């Protein structure tokens, strides 16, 4: 029985391969289309793609293009060829907006761009594009069943942009360029007022202001100390029980101590 089952499976496999090879070599585009659909239904997406790539231009604007266009795009998506999938699925959704699968196709197209978004440390051009595409989907289908997923993906993408900008500002603090760090944190907080990194950004801005002040020449020290004190106040105003408060309090104590010499003079 076991041997018969193996032979049966092998026979089906050989028939499937033979059918595919014949279709691939055939000049008949209808045969190619039928076998491509069979390959798609069997989740043999790579084989389906090879056939679709040949016949897609032939069916442009003709009967059968709608079904083929969707299957073609989903084949790319299921093989994680996200650039091609995004293009094909967006094209399907735009060409056939009344098709019941258009909403899904448009969402998956936007999701493809999110999949192409690199880690935060790299150039974020693709992330900007992904946010734009996902927002476009949200605007087009405000009542979509995919809305929760779309919002979650968009949020993750925005956090990635926030982290990129935050790490750039943080790097200035790390290398000791405290004047540039303050400017970078000001820009960061202005661009991303609701950022998840706000507490740490406010503390690092304080740290940069503090380091710049206590290492200043006398003629600039008072102004910079007052600036650092303002940075402290911004931190505790934002979060009075900040996890950085004990370190911030130590800085404030030294700031006030240094400022006393100016009040005496």
Short mmCIF file of C-alpha atoms in Angstrom, two decimals:
data_model
loop_
_atom_site.label_atom_id
_atom_site.label_comp_id
_atom_site.label_asym_id
_atom_site.label_seq_id
_atom_site.Cartn_x
_atom_site.Cartn_y
_atom_site.Cartn_z
CA UNK A 1 0.00 0.00 0.00
CA UNK A 2 2.80 2.35 0.91
CA UNK A 3 4.59 1.62 -2.35
CA UNK A 4 1.40 2.19 -4.34
CA UNK A 5 0.83 5.53 -2.63
CA UNK A 6 4.37 6.66 -3.42
CA UNK A 7 4.00 5.58 -7.05
CA UNK A 8 0.66 7.35 -7.29
CA UNK A 9 2.10 10.61 -5.93
CA UNK A 10 5.11 10.28 -8.23
CA UNK A 11 2.80 9.72 -11.17
CA UNK A 12 0.79 12.83 -10.39
CA UNK A 13 4.01 14.81 -10.02
CA UNK A 14 5.29 13.65 -13.39
CA UNK A 15 1.95 14.41 -15.06
CA UNK A 16 1.97 17.88 -13.51
CA UNK A 17 5.54 18.52 -14.66
CA UNK A 18 4.77 17.18 -18.12
CA UNK A 19 1.68 19.39 -18.37
CA UNK A 20 3.66 22.43 -17.32
CA UNK A 21 6.52 21.74 -19.74
CA UNK A 22 4.11 21.24 -22.63
CA UNK A 23 2.31 24.49 -21.79
CA UNK A 24 5.59 26.37 -21.46
CA UNK A 25 6.68 25.25 -24.93
CA UNK A 26 3.24 25.64 -26.50
CA UNK A 27 2.45 28.52 -28.85
CA UNK A 28 -1.18 28.48 -27.66
CA UNK A 29 -1.67 31.27 -25.10
CA UNK A 30 -4.97 29.75 -23.93
CA UNK A 31 -3.16 26.57 -22.95
CA UNK A 32 -0.56 28.62 -21.11
CA UNK A 33 -3.30 30.56 -19.29
CA UNK A 34 -5.16 27.42 -18.22
CA UNK A 35 -2.03 25.71 -16.93
CA UNK A 36 -0.86 28.89 -15.20
CA UNK A 37 -4.17 28.95 -13.31
CA UNK A 38 -3.73 25.29 -12.39
CA UNK A 39 -0.23 26.00 -11.10
CA UNK A 40 -1.59 28.95 -9.11
CA UNK A 41 -4.39 26.89 -7.59
CA UNK A 42 -1.84 24.25 -6.59
CA UNK A 43 0.27 27.01 -4.96
CA UNK A 44 3.09 26.40 -7.43
CA UNK A 45 3.53 30.14 -7.74
CA UNK A 46 6.97 30.22 -9.37
CA UNK A 47 5.75 28.10 -12.27
CA UNK A 48 2.60 30.20 -12.56
CA UNK A 49 4.72 33.34 -12.71
CA UNK A 50 6.85 32.02 -15.59
CA UNK A 51 3.73 31.44 -17.65
CA UNK A 52 2.03 34.69 -16.64
CA UNK A 53 5.12 36.68 -17.58
CA UNK A 54 4.86 35.28 -21.11
CA UNK A 55 1.12 35.72 -21.69
CA UNK A 56 0.26 38.84 -19.64
CA UNK A 57 1.08 41.28 -22.51
CA UNK A 58 -1.09 39.23 -24.89
CA UNK A 59 -4.19 39.53 -22.70
CA UNK A 60 -3.80 43.24 -22.03
CA UNK A 61 -7.28 44.75 -22.38
CA UNK A 62 -8.83 41.43 -23.38
CA UNK A 63 -11.22 39.00 -21.74
CA UNK A 64 -9.54 37.03 -18.99
CA UNK A 65 -7.10 39.75 -18.04
CA UNK A 66 -8.87 40.56 -14.75
CA UNK A 67 -8.53 37.07 -13.24
CA UNK A 68 -5.02 36.64 -14.58
CA UNK A 69 -3.89 40.04 -13.30
CA UNK A 70 -4.99 39.17 -9.76
CA UNK A 71 -3.41 35.70 -9.79
CA UNK A 72 -0.23 37.13 -11.28
CA UNK A 73 0.08 39.70 -8.49
CA UNK A 74 -0.72 37.20 -5.76
CA UNK A 75 1.89 34.82 -7.18
CA UNK A 76 4.52 37.52 -6.83
CA UNK A 77 3.27 38.29 -3.32
CA UNK A 78 3.36 34.66 -2.20
CA UNK A 79 6.94 34.28 -3.47
CA UNK A 80 7.92 37.48 -1.61
CA UNK A 81 8.84 39.38 -4.78
CA UNK A 82 7.52 42.53 -3.21
CA UNK A 83 8.54 45.14 -5.80
CA UNK A 84 6.80 43.21 -8.57
CA UNK A 85 3.85 42.27 -6.36
CA UNK A 86 3.26 45.89 -5.36
CA UNK A 87 3.23 47.03 -8.98
CA UNK A 88 0.98 44.19 -10.17
CA UNK A 89 -1.53 44.31 -7.29
CA UNK A 90 -1.83 48.10 -7.36
CA UNK A 91 -2.38 47.89 -11.11
CA UNK A 92 -5.13 45.32 -10.60
CA UNK A 93 -6.88 47.42 -7.93
CA UNK A 94 -6.70 50.53 -10.11
CA UNK A 95 -7.88 48.78 -13.29
CA UNK A 96 -10.70 46.88 -11.59
CA UNK A 97 -11.89 49.03 -8.65
CA UNK A 98 -15.30 47.29 -8.56
CA UNK A 99 -13.82 43.83 -8.28
CA UNK A 100 -14.48 42.46 -4.76
CA UNK A 101 -10.75 41.67 -4.47
CA UNK A 102 -9.64 45.24 -5.25
CA UNK A 103 -9.57 46.26 -1.58
CA UNK A 104 -7.42 43.28 -0.62
CA UNK A 105 -5.10 43.87 -3.59
CA UNK A 106 -4.62 47.54 -2.72
CA UNK A 107 -3.89 46.68 0.91
CA UNK A 108 -1.37 43.98 -0.01
CA UNK A 109 0.25 46.36 -2.48
CA UNK A 110 0.77 48.90 0.32
CA UNK A 111 1.95 46.11 2.61
CA UNK A 112 4.57 45.16 0.00
CA UNK A 113 6.12 48.62 0.32
CA UNK A 114 6.19 48.14 4.09
CA UNK A 115 8.00 44.82 3.59
CA UNK A 116 10.59 46.67 1.49
CA UNK A 117 11.22 49.24 4.24
CA UNK A 118 14.79 48.70 5.54
CA UNK A 119 16.09 48.77 9.09
CA UNK A 120 16.00 52.22 10.70
CA UNK A 121 19.77 52.75 10.36
CA UNK A 122 19.59 52.75 6.55
CA UNK A 123 18.16 55.25 4.08
CA UNK A 124 14.42 55.60 4.72
CA UNK A 125 13.17 56.52 1.23
CA UNK A 126 11.29 53.23 0.99
CA UNK A 127 9.75 53.82 4.43
CA UNK A 128 8.42 57.22 3.34
CA UNK A 129 6.93 55.58 0.26
CA UNK A 130 5.38 52.80 2.35
CA UNK A 131 3.75 55.31 4.71
CA UNK A 132 2.35 57.22 1.74
CA UNK A 133 0.92 54.06 0.16
CA UNK A 134 -0.57 52.79 3.42
CA UNK A 135 -2.16 56.18 4.10
CA UNK A 136 -3.53 56.14 0.56
CA UNK A 137 -5.17 52.80 1.32
CA UNK A 138 -6.59 54.09 4.63
CA UNK A 139 -8.07 57.13 2.88
CA UNK A 140 -9.54 55.07 0.05
CA UNK A 141 -11.06 52.34 2.23
CA UNK A 142 -11.92 53.97 5.59
CA UNK A 143 -14.27 51.10 6.53
CA UNK A 144 -11.96 48.31 5.43
CA UNK A 145 -11.66 45.06 7.36
CA UNK A 146 -7.90 45.59 6.98
CA UNK A 147 -8.01 48.95 8.80
CA UNK A 148 -6.55 47.68 12.09
CA UNK A 149 -3.64 46.05 10.26
CA UNK A 150 -3.11 49.11 8.09
CA UNK A 151 -2.97 51.46 11.09
CA UNK A 152 -0.60 49.15 12.96
CA UNK A 153 1.75 48.92 9.97
CA UNK A 154 1.65 52.70 9.43
CA UNK A 155 2.43 53.26 13.11
CA UNK A 156 5.43 50.89 13.00
CA UNK A 157 6.74 52.66 9.90
CA UNK A 158 6.45 56.08 11.55
CA UNK A 159 8.26 54.82 14.66
CA UNK A 160 11.06 53.66 12.35
CA UNK A 161 11.38 57.19 10.96
CA UNK A 162 11.30 58.59 14.50
CA UNK A 163 14.06 56.25 15.61
CA UNK A 164 16.21 57.18 12.62
CA UNK A 165 15.97 60.90 13.50
CA UNK A 166 16.41 60.18 17.20
CA UNK A 167 19.55 58.12 16.68
CA UNK A 168 21.07 60.87 14.51
CA UNK A 169 20.53 63.43 17.30
CA UNK A 170 21.75 60.95 19.91
CA UNK A 171 24.96 60.38 17.97
CA UNK A 172 25.86 64.07 18.28
CA UNK A 173 25.49 63.73 22.04
CA UNK A 174 27.60 60.57 22.06
CA UNK A 175 30.52 62.12 20.17
CA UNK A 176 30.44 65.24 22.34
CA UNK A 177 29.16 67.73 19.78
CA UNK A 178 26.71 69.13 22.32
CA UNK A 179 25.78 72.28 20.44
CA UNK A 180 24.77 70.27 17.35
CA UNK A 181 23.00 67.74 19.59
CA UNK A 182 20.72 70.40 21.05
CA UNK A 183 19.79 71.66 17.61
CA UNK A 184 19.16 68.10 16.39
CA UNK A 185 16.96 67.27 19.40
CA UNK A 186 14.99 70.51 18.92
CA UNK A 187 14.31 69.57 15.30
CA UNK A 188 13.47 65.99 16.28
CA UNK A 189 10.98 67.06 18.96
CA UNK A 190 9.41 69.58 16.60
CA UNK A 191 9.03 67.03 13.80
CA UNK A 192 7.77 64.24 16.07
CA UNK A 193 5.94 65.88 19.02
CA UNK A 194 4.20 62.64 20.01
CA UNK A 195 7.23 60.39 19.62
CA UNK A 196 7.77 57.37 21.86
CA UNK A 197 11.35 58.61 22.28
CA UNK A 198 10.32 61.99 23.72
CA UNK A 199 11.34 61.32 27.34
CA UNK A 200 14.83 60.16 26.41
CA UNK A 201 15.21 62.92 23.83
CA UNK A 202 14.39 65.57 26.46
CA UNK A 203 16.88 64.04 28.87
CA UNK A 204 19.66 63.85 26.28
CA UNK A 205 18.96 67.44 25.26
CA UNK A 206 19.39 68.36 28.94
CA UNK A 207 22.60 66.35 29.11
CA UNK A 208 23.96 68.12 26.01
CA UNK A 209 22.97 71.54 27.37
CA UNK A 210 24.53 70.71 30.74
CA UNK A 211 27.80 69.43 29.25
CA UNK A 212 28.07 72.47 26.99
CA UNK A 213 27.40 74.87 29.90
CA UNK A 214 29.84 73.50 32.47
CA UNK A 215 32.61 73.31 29.89
CA UNK A 216 31.98 76.81 28.55
CA UNK A 217 34.19 79.84 28.60
CA UNK A 218 33.10 82.21 31.43
CA UNK A 219 31.54 84.75 29.05
CA UNK A 220 29.02 82.19 27.78
CA UNK A 221 28.54 80.04 30.87
CA UNK A 222 25.63 81.88 32.54
CA UNK A 223 23.49 81.89 29.43
CA UNK A 224 24.19 78.24 28.79
CA UNK A 225 23.50 77.27 32.40
CA UNK A 226 20.11 78.95 32.19
CA UNK A 227 19.49 77.14 28.93
CA UNK A 228 20.33 73.84 30.63
CA UNK A 229 17.98 74.69 33.50
CA UNK A 230 15.22 75.29 30.95
CA UNK A 231 15.95 71.85 29.45
CA UNK A 232 15.57 70.32 32.93
CA UNK A 233 12.22 72.03 33.38
CA UNK A 234 11.00 70.74 30.01
CA UNK A 235 11.84 67.19 31.05
CA UNK A 236 10.08 67.26 34.43
CA UNK A 237 7.11 69.13 32.95
CA UNK A 238 6.69 66.36 30.40
CA UNK A 239 7.13 63.60 32.97
CA UNK A 240 7.57 64.42 36.63
CA UNK A 241 8.46 60.85 37.53
CA UNK A 242 10.84 60.36 34.62
CA UNK A 243 13.21 57.41 34.85
CA UNK A 244 15.99 59.93 34.19
CA UNK A 245 14.94 62.26 37.02
CA UNK A 246 17.63 61.22 39.54
CA UNK A 247 20.37 61.94 36.98
CA UNK A 248 18.64 65.14 35.96
CA UNK A 249 18.41 66.28 39.61
CA UNK A 250 22.17 65.83 40.01
CA UNK A 251 22.70 68.05 36.96
CA UNK A 252 20.25 70.66 38.28
CA UNK A 253 22.07 70.79 41.61
CA UNK A 254 25.34 71.57 39.86
CA UNK A 255 23.64 74.06 37.52
CA UNK A 256 22.20 76.00 40.48
CA UNK A 257 25.56 75.86 42.25
CA UNK A 258 27.35 77.30 39.22
CA UNK A 259 24.69 79.99 38.76
CA UNK A 260 25.17 81.21 42.34
CA UNK A 261 28.59 82.60 41.49
CA UNK A 262 27.01 84.81 38.84
CA UNK A 263 24.34 86.11 41.24
CA UNK A 264 27.05 87.02 43.75
CA UNK A 265 29.07 88.87 41.17
#
